[in-house]
Amino acid sequence: MTLLEFARGPAIHWALIILVAGTIWRLLGVLVLTRGGDLSRPRDAFGNYKGYRTVFSRAWPSSEFNVATRYQTIVAYLFHFATLIVVVGITAHIEFIQSLTGASWPALPNAAGVAIGIVALVSLLALILRRLTNPSIYCSNLGDYITWILVAAPLITGLMAFAHLGPRYETMLAIHILTVALMFIWFPFSKLMHSIWFVFSRAQSGLTYAHKGVQI
Amino acid sequence: MSTSAAVAPIFPTFEQVCQGFAGQIGMLRQLAPEPTLTDAVRVERAIDTLIAETNAGEAVWLESCIHCGQCTTACHFFQATGEAKYAPMRKMELYRRIYQREVGPFRWWYKLITRPVKLKDLEELQELVYDSCSECGRCTMVCPMGIDTASLVHHLRSALVAAELVPAELAALTAEQKHRGTIFGASADTLMNMINTIRDHYGVTIPLDKPSAEVMVLSSAVDLVANGNGLLATARIMNHLGVDWTMCSDGFESANFGLLSGDMALWRQQSESITTAAQRIGAKTLVIAECGHAYPALRWNPMIKGGSLPFDMVYMSEFLGRMAKAGRLNLTPIDGKITYHDPCKTGRRGGAFDQPRAVLQAMNADYVELPSGREYNWCCGGGAGIFLLERATRLRDESFKIKIKQVNATGAATVVVSCASCRLNFEAGRVKNHWDKEVASLVELVADHLIDTPARTPAATSSQPGVTA
Ligand code: SF4
Ligand code: SF4
């Protein structure tokens, strides 16, 4: 078995299994904690449902916090969108997804893929730079740095493979896939889970405040 | 038409009230109970408390923090000091560790890789969850995950109650309320004396222990032991409105040190004594005095089945707002530019925004909203019992400077508050900083602007049921 075969085969498959099983385990482990709720009378009998709006409204900070949050918000959005586009827009990724699910769609031109990949990487660098230079604002821990490395690695190796930099293409591609596998494995145990938690967390606060008639 | 102009005032000014309290608070530190349990038991009880109080909501909040730092500058304590340890997300770090080790889905793993919690950790936590978090909720307004740090801090306070680690001043008052049912000695006798003084001197009647009444009104220790003007104002307004009201000697105290310290048992006991009295007299409305945290203690008490209670619980500002909207408050216009400070507990964490504004509107006030107003309002820095903590003086003073700037930006001459604890903190800050603003309480402002106080006209007095004290 070549390195590439290992990466494309057992490595990524097991990583996906851990990703899915770990995520379900962590989600269930939290949701089973649901116990009795708040017994006090809500401000409006059906007002609590308005709390779900927070899931969407919190996608952008209120103008009240514009200055303080501008950098983080804009750069984080650049990173998330650029990464998402690269993940689902590049020929090689579409082929991989097709091999798993059968679904397929037209790919981005290569140049666009590279450009967007670079945007993702640069914004990720911009995020870590700010984190490193403002320790009191971020309260970073080891998990934050491991997560950063494990997210940056697939981006860097992917761009290198795409540009035929570094070792032989097959080796580079294998390394790229292995870094993705590592990230998948890390996902359920790390803050990467925020991509799922955000819905629950915003909803929980939205409901708590809506109960009192406050829109947050 | 201030009626107090007609009778020589006998109660102290609020500035004097504030000075008097400073002395009383100093004495509390000597009264604080000493820890009685062993270190190991205290840690265990703290952990058990958190395990018991961790619901899926808390777990989701603890799970979802990404250390993005957005919340830091939203917190007045961080903003005022720039000190990393006061950043909101740090206040929940220990909770997260305990959650991960004891409750979370990967607890076996976290038990291996994290340190067990020691009493020292809990001792260090004290400053973070008492001195430097007023549970104001402002950080929740910016957090991209919507994490409600204030709620998490509240659970941590409960854990510290279990670990006998409540700061001295709060511990002393909690013990007093628990064992003697009073705060600063404000007993049913104190209430009766105050009622008699108000009747004898001002001719204003306060019904006490009527067997039934439409409206049950609460007071608070600040008003009973020091600021008589607060209760006097309340009585004037109730009599002006001509409502069928009473106070109850077995349920008159708004303040709830169970909520402030995190002692859930006291919280429940104190709230239930009031709801029981309200049910007994068949009240339709329970009016909570201007005592910010009493609003969550009663109205939003998660342990009290509000839906099945036969009465409404409203905060004083809400009650006044209702009456103003219904056109029942007959008020003279107010001079000068005015702004209003929403107490965290009735504003962002209570939802009573429009009512106090309606009252000021009823006085034709030249009203100007605070910048960063309403749900974005800055805490005054004294909430959640922090006003009482001597150790937190610097934190309070520094964060009050944010408040000064915020109010100054409006150009208002008067800032109206509707919470005794905000008011004490504002008053202390005003004196310390030689601030040229006037700080007014909503209820006293309304009483001072009542036209034709019925209590002072014989016809109206006789329509009032007599004082039964
Ligand atoms: S609730 Fe208020 S005081 Fe507490 S951390 Fe958040 S902003 Fe700061
Ligand atoms: S804003 Fe929310 S997610 Fe970001 S660090 Fe603060 S608490 Fe954590």
XYZ file of C-alpha atoms and ligand atoms in Angstrom:
701
model
C 0.000 0.000 0.000
C 1.468 3.349 -0.979
C 1.223 6.347 1.268
C -1.392 7.800 -1.038
C -3.415 4.591 -0.951
C -3.259 4.589 2.826
C -4.335 8.216 2.983
C -7.164 7.785 0.514
C -8.224 4.495 2.028
C -8.188 3.559 5.707
C -6.873 6.910 6.991
C -9.607 9.112 5.654
C -12.303 6.489 6.182
C -11.459 5.977 9.832
C -11.133 9.687 10.307
C -14.632 10.148 8.940
C -15.977 7.438 11.211
C -14.377 9.094 14.248
C -15.660 12.464 13.085
C -19.248 11.291 12.838
C -19.293 9.021 15.885
C -17.430 11.522 18.077
C -19.698 14.357 17.054
C -22.832 12.371 17.772
C -21.424 11.248 21.120
C -20.560 14.776 22.181
C -23.909 16.161 21.036
C -25.886 13.450 22.799
C -23.742 13.733 25.929
C -24.852 17.330 26.224
C -28.442 17.022 25.125
C -29.215 14.251 27.633
C -28.505 16.760 30.383
C -31.809 18.465 29.607
C -33.727 18.781 32.862
C -36.576 20.858 34.208
C -36.824 24.310 32.765
C -37.611 27.777 34.037
C -40.994 27.759 35.781
C -41.496 31.505 35.891
C -44.230 32.976 33.730
C -42.866 34.284 30.398
C -43.424 37.940 29.587
C -45.485 37.024 26.528
C -47.181 33.664 26.443
C -45.757 32.799 23.030
C -42.859 35.206 23.087
C -40.228 32.612 23.862
C -40.224 31.387 20.280
C -38.887 34.742 19.206
C -35.693 33.660 20.915
C -34.824 31.478 17.949
C -34.183 34.621 15.956
C -30.902 34.953 17.806
C -29.562 31.951 15.901
C -29.636 34.126 12.782
C -29.354 37.630 14.157
C -26.120 36.867 15.968
C -24.492 36.131 12.608
C -23.344 39.739 12.676
C -22.519 41.788 15.776
C -24.745 44.693 16.688
C -23.524 48.115 15.605
C -22.986 48.797 19.302
C -19.888 46.631 19.136
C -18.707 47.613 15.640
C -15.351 49.019 16.540
C -14.360 46.325 18.980
C -15.391 43.420 16.774
C -14.685 44.629 13.240
C -11.328 42.965 12.710
C -12.268 39.613 14.172
C -15.649 39.480 12.448
C -14.507 40.450 8.970
C -11.428 38.277 8.982
C -13.306 35.329 10.476
C -15.990 35.631 7.801
C -13.350 35.783 5.066
C -11.763 32.670 6.468
C -14.988 30.694 6.882
C -16.382 31.508 3.451
C -13.101 31.082 1.604
C -12.556 27.732 3.269
C -16.066 26.588 2.523
C -15.756 27.548 -1.141
C -12.450 25.717 -1.474
C -13.807 22.632 0.257
C -16.774 22.281 -2.057
C -15.551 24.083 -5.177
C -12.344 22.386 -6.278
C -12.342 19.541 -8.820
C -10.357 17.165 -6.621
C -12.673 17.733 -3.642
C -15.789 17.282 -5.743
C -14.419 13.995 -7.032
C -13.749 12.836 -3.500
C -17.227 13.809 -2.337
C -18.671 12.076 -5.393
C -16.812 8.896 -4.525
C -18.453 8.945 -1.095
C -21.941 10.178 -1.899
C -22.417 10.067 -5.640
C -23.303 13.745 -5.771
C -21.420 16.056 -8.094
C -21.467 19.667 -9.316
C -19.404 21.925 -11.582
C -16.018 22.960 -10.205
C -14.376 26.368 -9.943
C -11.655 27.292 -12.434
C -8.274 26.307 -10.995
C -7.001 29.860 -10.739
C -10.034 30.889 -8.707
C -9.562 27.892 -6.435
C -5.959 28.861 -5.748
C -6.876 32.493 -5.144
C -9.616 31.610 -2.685
C -7.370 29.093 -0.965
C -4.822 31.851 -0.481
C -7.493 34.144 0.946
C -8.397 31.432 3.443
C -4.795 30.930 4.475
C -4.009 34.619 4.758
C -7.112 35.279 6.853
C -6.207 32.372 9.100
C -2.757 33.899 9.536
C -4.342 37.254 10.296
C -6.437 35.604 13.000
C -3.521 33.895 14.702
C -1.425 37.060 14.532
C -4.069 38.975 16.390
C -4.471 36.155 18.878
C -0.747 36.143 19.541
C -0.428 39.891 19.875
C -3.461 40.385 22.167
C -3.138 37.678 24.788
C -5.377 39.439 27.306
C -8.263 39.655 24.828
C -8.175 36.036 23.729
C -7.389 33.932 26.758
C -5.922 31.286 24.460
C -5.221 27.736 25.550
C -3.376 24.798 24.052
C -6.527 23.649 22.274
C -6.758 26.943 20.409
C -3.258 26.518 18.996
C -3.627 22.840 18.135
C -6.863 23.636 16.365
C -5.208 26.435 14.448
C -2.382 24.179 13.302
C -4.709 21.375 12.312
C -6.842 23.781 10.265
C -3.901 25.548 8.674
C -2.170 22.294 7.713
C -4.723 21.077 5.128
C -4.851 24.552 3.623
C -1.082 24.784 3.277
C -0.582 21.237 2.027
C -3.533 21.541 -0.340
C -2.158 24.694 -1.892
C 1.281 23.090 -2.164
C -0.105 19.992 -3.840
C -2.139 22.116 -6.188
C 0.873 24.230 -7.143
C 3.142 21.163 -7.393
C 5.439 22.516 -4.725
C 7.449 20.427 -2.288
C 7.836 16.649 -2.714
C 6.426 14.559 -5.524
C 2.760 15.316 -6.291
C 1.516 11.932 -5.025
C 3.352 12.317 -1.733
C 2.149 15.866 -1.278
C -1.401 14.798 -2.023
C -1.118 11.978 0.517
C 0.171 14.412 3.122
C -2.701 16.747 2.324
C -5.268 13.997 2.801
C -3.596 12.885 6.024
C -3.751 16.403 7.447
C -7.427 16.510 6.603
C -7.857 13.172 8.359
C -6.148 14.572 11.437
C -8.451 17.558 11.423
C -11.488 15.304 11.134
C -10.288 13.249 14.075
C -9.673 16.373 16.133
C -13.043 17.889 15.270
C -15.354 16.188 17.788
C -12.953 16.763 20.677
C -12.197 20.399 20.033
C -13.593 23.858 19.557
C -14.167 22.989 15.898
C -17.482 21.702 17.216
C -18.572 25.326 17.433
C -19.744 24.853 13.863
C -22.575 22.845 15.412
C -22.790 24.300 18.910
C -23.440 27.817 17.677
C -27.000 26.905 16.753
C -27.755 25.468 20.208
C -25.884 28.087 22.149
C -27.473 31.062 20.402
C -30.893 29.455 20.639
C -30.454 28.801 24.352
C -29.563 32.419 25.082
C -32.170 33.744 22.691
C -34.839 31.756 24.530
C -33.568 32.685 27.984
C -33.781 36.370 27.164
C -36.970 36.146 25.083
C -38.612 34.613 28.145
C -38.107 37.998 29.790
C -39.153 39.901 26.711
C -35.665 40.893 25.652
C -34.381 40.509 22.124
C -30.651 39.930 22.167
C -46.349 69.973 43.464
C -44.093 68.472 46.007
C -45.992 67.796 49.154
C -42.767 67.391 51.086
C -42.408 71.142 50.707
C -45.396 71.564 52.991
C -44.024 69.405 55.814
C -40.501 69.730 57.121
C -38.570 66.675 55.915
C -37.387 64.309 58.637
C -35.733 61.614 56.605
C -32.068 61.922 55.639
C -31.027 62.905 52.131
C -29.833 60.068 49.962
C -26.284 61.297 50.279
C -26.576 60.850 54.059
C -28.212 57.453 53.531
C -25.266 56.446 51.419
C -22.742 57.570 54.045
C -24.635 55.745 56.757
C -24.548 52.539 54.758
C -20.818 52.760 54.277
C -20.433 52.494 58.058
C -22.890 49.626 58.372
C -21.227 47.686 55.574
C -17.894 48.061 57.337
C -19.337 46.282 60.351
C -20.590 43.364 58.286
C -17.099 42.090 57.718
C -16.764 41.227 61.376
C -20.071 39.410 61.394
C -19.281 36.994 58.590
C -19.574 33.337 59.570
C -16.363 31.297 59.600
C -16.053 28.157 57.460
C -16.993 25.039 59.399
C -16.225 22.208 56.989
C -12.964 20.593 55.993
C -11.286 21.677 52.768
C -12.064 18.400 51.036
C -15.745 18.603 51.890
C -15.964 22.191 50.729
C -14.479 21.306 47.353
C -16.736 18.296 47.041
C -19.836 20.329 47.837
C -18.895 22.962 45.273
C -18.431 20.324 42.600
C -21.664 18.562 43.525
C -23.539 21.840 43.315
C -22.287 22.459 39.817
C -23.070 18.911 38.739
C -26.603 19.312 40.037
C -27.125 22.722 38.450
C -25.679 21.917 35.036
C -28.503 21.648 32.590
C -28.134 21.181 28.828
C -28.264 24.981 28.494
C -25.240 25.518 30.717
C -23.443 22.613 29.051
C -23.994 24.042 25.591
C -22.617 27.410 26.716
C -19.584 25.794 28.309
C -18.967 23.711 25.208
C -19.211 26.446 22.646
C -16.716 29.137 23.674
C -14.132 29.559 20.917
C -11.946 32.065 22.758
C -12.642 34.660 20.132
C -12.221 37.513 22.596
C -15.280 39.486 21.443
C -16.776 39.576 24.917
C -13.790 41.121 26.675
C -14.333 44.790 25.957
C -18.086 44.444 26.433
C -17.457 43.912 30.155
C -17.137 47.067 32.199
C -14.654 45.437 34.546
C -12.297 44.510 31.732
C -12.919 47.752 29.874
C -12.167 49.796 32.974
C -9.033 47.964 34.073
C -7.673 46.292 30.934
C -6.714 43.381 33.172
C -6.884 40.028 31.435
C -8.293 38.159 34.400
C -11.515 40.156 34.296
C -12.361 39.071 30.749
C -15.783 37.383 30.774
C -14.708 34.062 29.297
C -12.148 33.601 32.068
C -14.890 33.673 34.647
C -16.260 30.367 33.365
C -12.953 28.558 32.917
C -13.122 26.696 36.215
C -16.761 25.780 35.598
C -15.715 24.353 32.250
C -12.969 22.305 33.869
C -15.372 20.879 36.429
C -17.966 20.257 33.724
C -15.460 18.506 31.494
C -14.179 16.343 34.343
C -17.507 15.490 35.938
C -20.402 15.940 33.537
C -19.295 16.240 29.926
C -19.358 13.440 27.348
C -15.569 12.969 27.478
C -15.191 13.097 31.250
C -13.017 9.953 31.417
C -10.515 11.679 29.138
C -10.553 15.029 30.922
C -10.055 13.299 34.272
C -6.780 12.065 32.842
C -5.519 15.291 31.364
C -6.776 18.024 33.728
C -5.852 18.822 37.307
C -8.408 18.052 39.984
C -10.037 21.121 41.509
C -8.527 22.340 44.782
C -9.828 24.694 47.414
C -7.254 27.208 46.198
C -8.918 27.249 42.765
C -12.220 28.048 44.412
C -10.648 30.733 46.567
C -9.237 32.380 43.470
C -12.613 32.104 41.794
C -14.193 34.280 44.454
C -12.839 37.484 42.982
C -13.953 36.518 39.486
C -17.548 35.624 40.240
C -18.326 38.045 43.060
C -16.102 41.119 42.842
C -15.769 41.323 39.087
C -19.032 40.046 37.665
C -22.284 41.833 38.307
C -24.148 39.233 36.231
C -25.142 42.102 33.983
C -25.271 40.109 30.748
C -23.638 42.719 28.544
C -21.064 40.229 27.277
C -23.891 38.024 26.000
C -24.949 40.805 23.649
C -21.749 40.495 21.632
C -20.699 36.848 21.954
C -20.999 35.217 18.512
C -22.007 32.028 20.308
C -24.468 33.932 22.487
C -22.932 32.499 25.661
C -24.655 33.796 28.788
C -21.690 34.220 31.099
C -23.900 35.841 33.727
C -25.895 32.626 34.187
C -22.729 30.574 34.437
C -21.323 32.978 37.003
C -24.500 32.622 38.991
C -24.025 28.847 39.219
C -20.438 29.414 40.277
C -21.708 31.628 43.083
C -23.928 28.755 44.208
C -20.892 26.511 44.184
C -19.007 28.974 46.351
C -21.938 29.130 48.767
C -21.599 25.356 49.118
C -17.856 25.772 49.638
C -18.387 28.446 52.324
C -16.550 30.949 50.197
C -19.000 33.819 50.015
C -17.314 37.223 50.534
C -17.684 38.431 54.118
C -20.262 41.184 53.581
C -22.564 39.018 51.493
C -22.080 36.061 53.809
C -23.074 38.139 56.842
C -26.253 39.438 55.231
C -27.116 36.027 53.813
C -26.780 34.510 57.278
C -28.872 37.288 58.785
C -31.664 36.861 56.276
C -31.544 33.100 56.593
C -31.607 32.900 60.367
C -33.414 36.043 61.421
C -35.375 36.915 58.328
C -34.048 40.472 58.328
C -31.497 42.512 56.387
C -29.580 45.200 58.242
C -32.010 44.452 61.063
C -35.068 45.512 59.046
C -37.759 43.500 60.828
C -41.555 43.678 60.882
C -41.187 46.052 63.854
C -38.915 48.308 61.811
C -41.576 48.346 59.137
C -44.288 49.209 61.641
C -42.205 52.011 63.146
C -41.523 53.438 59.725
C -45.216 53.280 58.862
C -46.082 55.087 62.102
C -43.448 57.745 61.534
C -44.730 58.388 58.031
C -48.319 58.591 59.266
C -47.537 60.793 62.254
C -45.221 63.171 60.521
C -46.494 63.335 56.960
C -50.081 62.283 57.470
C -49.642 59.623 54.826
C -51.298 56.308 55.576
C -49.776 52.959 54.774
C -52.155 50.007 55.126
C -50.496 47.093 56.896
C -51.758 43.512 57.040
C -55.156 44.129 55.524
C -56.810 40.718 55.245
C -57.349 41.277 51.557
C -56.161 43.802 49.005
C -55.828 44.131 45.245
C -52.242 45.283 45.373
C -49.524 44.031 47.678
C -46.536 46.326 47.913
C -43.034 45.419 49.006
C -40.378 47.610 50.532
C -36.680 47.025 51.002
C -34.157 47.208 53.808
C -32.559 50.342 52.351
C -35.900 52.148 52.658
C -36.780 50.711 56.046
C -33.571 51.363 57.923
C -32.371 54.496 56.186
C -34.180 56.004 53.254
C -37.659 56.663 54.609
C -38.336 58.817 51.575
C -38.543 55.695 49.434
C -41.449 54.191 51.347
C -43.046 57.591 51.788
C -42.967 58.148 48.037
C -44.428 54.708 47.386
C -47.279 55.372 49.812
C -48.050 58.754 48.305
C -48.302 57.281 44.851
C -50.465 54.345 45.910
C -52.809 56.676 47.753
C -52.848 59.096 44.832
C -53.900 56.229 42.581
C -56.562 55.242 45.062
C -55.721 51.568 44.721
C -56.743 48.983 47.287
C -53.275 48.190 48.603
C -51.474 46.814 51.608
C -48.108 45.838 52.917
C -47.701 42.538 54.742
C -45.595 42.131 57.854
C -44.804 38.537 56.868
C -43.632 39.447 53.367
C -42.323 42.956 52.815
C -38.664 42.585 51.948
C -37.745 42.806 48.263
C -34.041 42.172 48.745
C -33.044 38.536 48.497
C -29.550 37.623 49.603
C -30.179 34.083 48.464
C -30.097 35.359 44.912
C -27.181 37.704 45.510
C -24.928 35.179 47.163
C -26.117 32.182 45.154
C -27.884 30.396 48.016
C -30.784 28.754 46.186
C -32.474 27.499 49.357
C -32.662 30.987 50.823
C -33.703 32.340 47.447
C -36.665 30.009 47.357
C -37.584 30.457 51.038
C -37.533 34.241 50.778
C -39.517 34.395 47.526
C -42.082 31.901 48.692
C -42.838 33.779 51.882
C -43.838 36.708 49.695
C -45.868 34.748 47.158
C -47.633 32.970 50.027
C -48.613 36.269 51.629
C -49.798 37.608 48.269
C -51.982 34.557 47.743
C -53.420 34.773 51.236
C -54.626 38.326 50.787
C -55.900 37.577 47.296
C -53.661 40.161 45.660
C -53.984 40.669 41.920
C -50.711 42.545 41.658
C -47.494 42.322 43.625
C -45.375 45.447 43.349
C -41.661 44.904 43.910
C -39.798 47.870 45.399
C -36.977 49.601 43.527
C -34.496 46.891 44.315
C -33.072 45.592 41.053
C -32.199 42.016 41.919
C -35.596 41.507 43.602
C -37.046 41.412 40.103
C -35.240 38.217 39.070
C -35.599 36.942 42.642
C -39.387 37.036 42.390
C -40.643 37.678 38.892
C -38.079 35.504 37.120
C -37.484 33.011 39.894
C -37.066 29.796 37.907
C -38.296 27.738 40.870
C -41.606 29.552 41.256
C -44.370 28.340 39.010
C -45.390 31.767 37.782
C -48.080 30.528 35.429
C -50.204 29.119 38.212
C -49.947 32.126 40.516
C -53.175 34.124 40.620
C -51.353 37.457 40.559
C -48.938 39.493 38.480
C -45.513 40.378 39.773
C -44.334 43.748 38.583
C -41.371 45.924 39.322
C -42.040 49.400 40.675
C -41.034 51.009 37.381
C -43.356 48.638 35.523
C -46.237 49.417 37.836
C -45.677 53.160 37.494
C -45.387 52.764 33.730
C -48.665 50.898 33.557
C -50.379 53.589 35.557
C -48.808 56.339 33.448
C -49.912 54.642 30.242
C -53.413 54.298 31.629
C -53.383 58.034 32.369
C -53.826 57.465 36.071
C -50.772 59.383 37.185
C -51.445 63.064 37.381
C -48.000 64.659 37.270
C -46.462 68.098 36.981
C -43.877 68.586 34.242
C -40.259 68.050 35.085
C -37.550 70.603 34.369
C -34.221 70.041 32.711
C -32.783 67.340 30.554
C -33.183 63.830 31.932
C -31.747 60.446 31.127
C -32.558 57.031 32.502
C -30.227 54.218 33.543
C -31.725 50.753 33.078
C -30.655 48.546 35.968
C -29.216 45.360 34.441
C -31.700 43.197 36.287
C -34.799 45.025 35.078
C -33.436 46.051 31.698
C -31.292 43.660 29.719
C -32.028 40.809 32.084
C -35.601 41.781 32.872
C -37.196 43.385 29.836
C -38.851 46.328 31.635
C -37.649 48.994 29.216
C -40.701 50.900 28.066
C -42.492 51.412 31.365
C -40.007 53.711 33.135
C -39.755 55.746 29.940
C -43.516 56.054 29.841
C -43.425 57.496 33.355
C -40.858 60.119 32.387
C -42.928 60.919 29.327
C -45.942 61.454 31.554
C -43.920 64.198 33.242
C -43.185 65.763 29.842
C -39.522 65.165 30.483
C -36.916 66.442 28.074
C -35.750 62.871 27.833
C -32.550 61.756 26.189
C -31.515 58.116 25.797
C -28.071 57.063 26.979
C -25.625 56.193 24.220
C -25.286 52.393 24.415
C -28.700 52.491 26.026
C -31.406 49.966 26.776
C -30.198 46.385 26.226
C -26.680 47.662 25.620
C -26.529 49.750 28.765
C -23.368 49.572 30.839
C -23.749 48.237 34.356
C -23.030 50.891 36.991
C -20.507 48.488 38.499
C -22.297 47.926 41.788
C -24.813 45.251 40.819
C -25.236 41.695 42.123
C -24.041 42.692 45.594
C -20.762 44.228 44.439
C -21.730 47.538 46.001
C -21.343 45.853 49.389
C -17.860 44.463 48.838
C -15.119 46.644 50.205
C -12.522 44.620 48.351
C -14.196 45.521 45.043
C -13.928 49.270 45.613
C -11.312 49.822 42.940
C -13.191 47.735 40.364
C -16.366 49.626 41.152
C -14.747 53.036 41.032
C -12.968 52.348 37.771
C -16.042 50.983 36.042
C -18.168 53.835 37.304
C -16.032 56.138 35.170
C -17.569 54.465 32.124
C -20.962 55.373 33.534
C -19.935 58.970 34.100
C -18.759 59.280 30.509
C -21.910 57.647 29.228
C -24.203 59.968 31.172
C -22.116 63.051 30.412
C -22.457 62.333 26.707
C -26.196 62.937 26.957
C -25.862 66.421 28.396
C -28.590 65.556 30.895
C -28.607 67.253 34.274
C -30.335 64.367 36.015
C -29.945 60.652 35.692
C -32.905 58.662 36.927
C -32.376 55.187 38.321
C -34.878 52.667 39.554
C -32.862 50.397 41.812
C -31.633 51.094 45.332
C -28.338 49.398 44.715
C -27.670 51.322 41.478
C -28.662 54.451 43.328
C -26.278 53.827 46.234
C -23.518 53.134 43.763
C -24.336 56.231 41.694
C -24.480 58.348 44.813
C -21.144 57.054 46.096
C -19.621 57.629 42.661
C -21.157 61.073 42.385
C -19.678 62.197 45.691
C -16.288 60.617 45.060
C -15.946 62.191 41.628
C -17.580 65.531 42.485
C -19.891 64.746 39.613
C -22.237 67.578 38.750
C -25.251 65.381 37.971
C -28.286 64.789 40.053
C -29.177 61.175 40.729
C -32.888 60.581 41.241
C -35.013 57.575 42.004
C -37.973 57.059 39.717
C -40.456 56.430 42.507
C -39.378 59.482 44.506
C -39.381 61.619 41.394
C -42.952 60.596 40.639
C -44.052 61.272 44.219
C -42.480 64.717 44.079
C -44.430 65.518 40.939
C -47.822 64.223 41.949
C -50.601 66.730 41.567
C -53.065 66.748 44.380
C -51.975 63.925 46.610
C -55.282 62.408 47.726
C -53.768 61.266 51.006
C -53.538 64.887 52.031
C -57.113 65.720 51.161
C -59.638 64.599 53.765
C -62.130 63.191 51.261
C -59.598 60.926 49.661
C -58.151 59.830 52.982
C -61.500 58.677 54.223
C -62.013 56.676 51.026
C -58.880 54.762 51.950
C -59.268 51.801 54.237
C -57.744 52.711 57.576
C -54.339 51.737 58.793
C -54.604 48.488 60.636
C -51.212 48.724 62.236
S -22.076 39.531 32.929
Fe -21.400 41.684 32.920
S -19.942 41.836 34.619
Fe -20.206 39.639 34.168
S -18.590 39.152 32.714
Fe -20.378 39.672 31.480
S -20.156 41.882 31.053
Fe -18.762 41.380 32.760
S -17.306 36.162 22.918
Fe -18.238 34.213 23.515
S -17.144 32.674 22.306
Fe -15.914 34.537 22.235
S -14.485 34.327 23.936
Fe -16.235 35.440 24.742
S -17.558 33.884 25.605
Fe -16.096 32.826 24.276
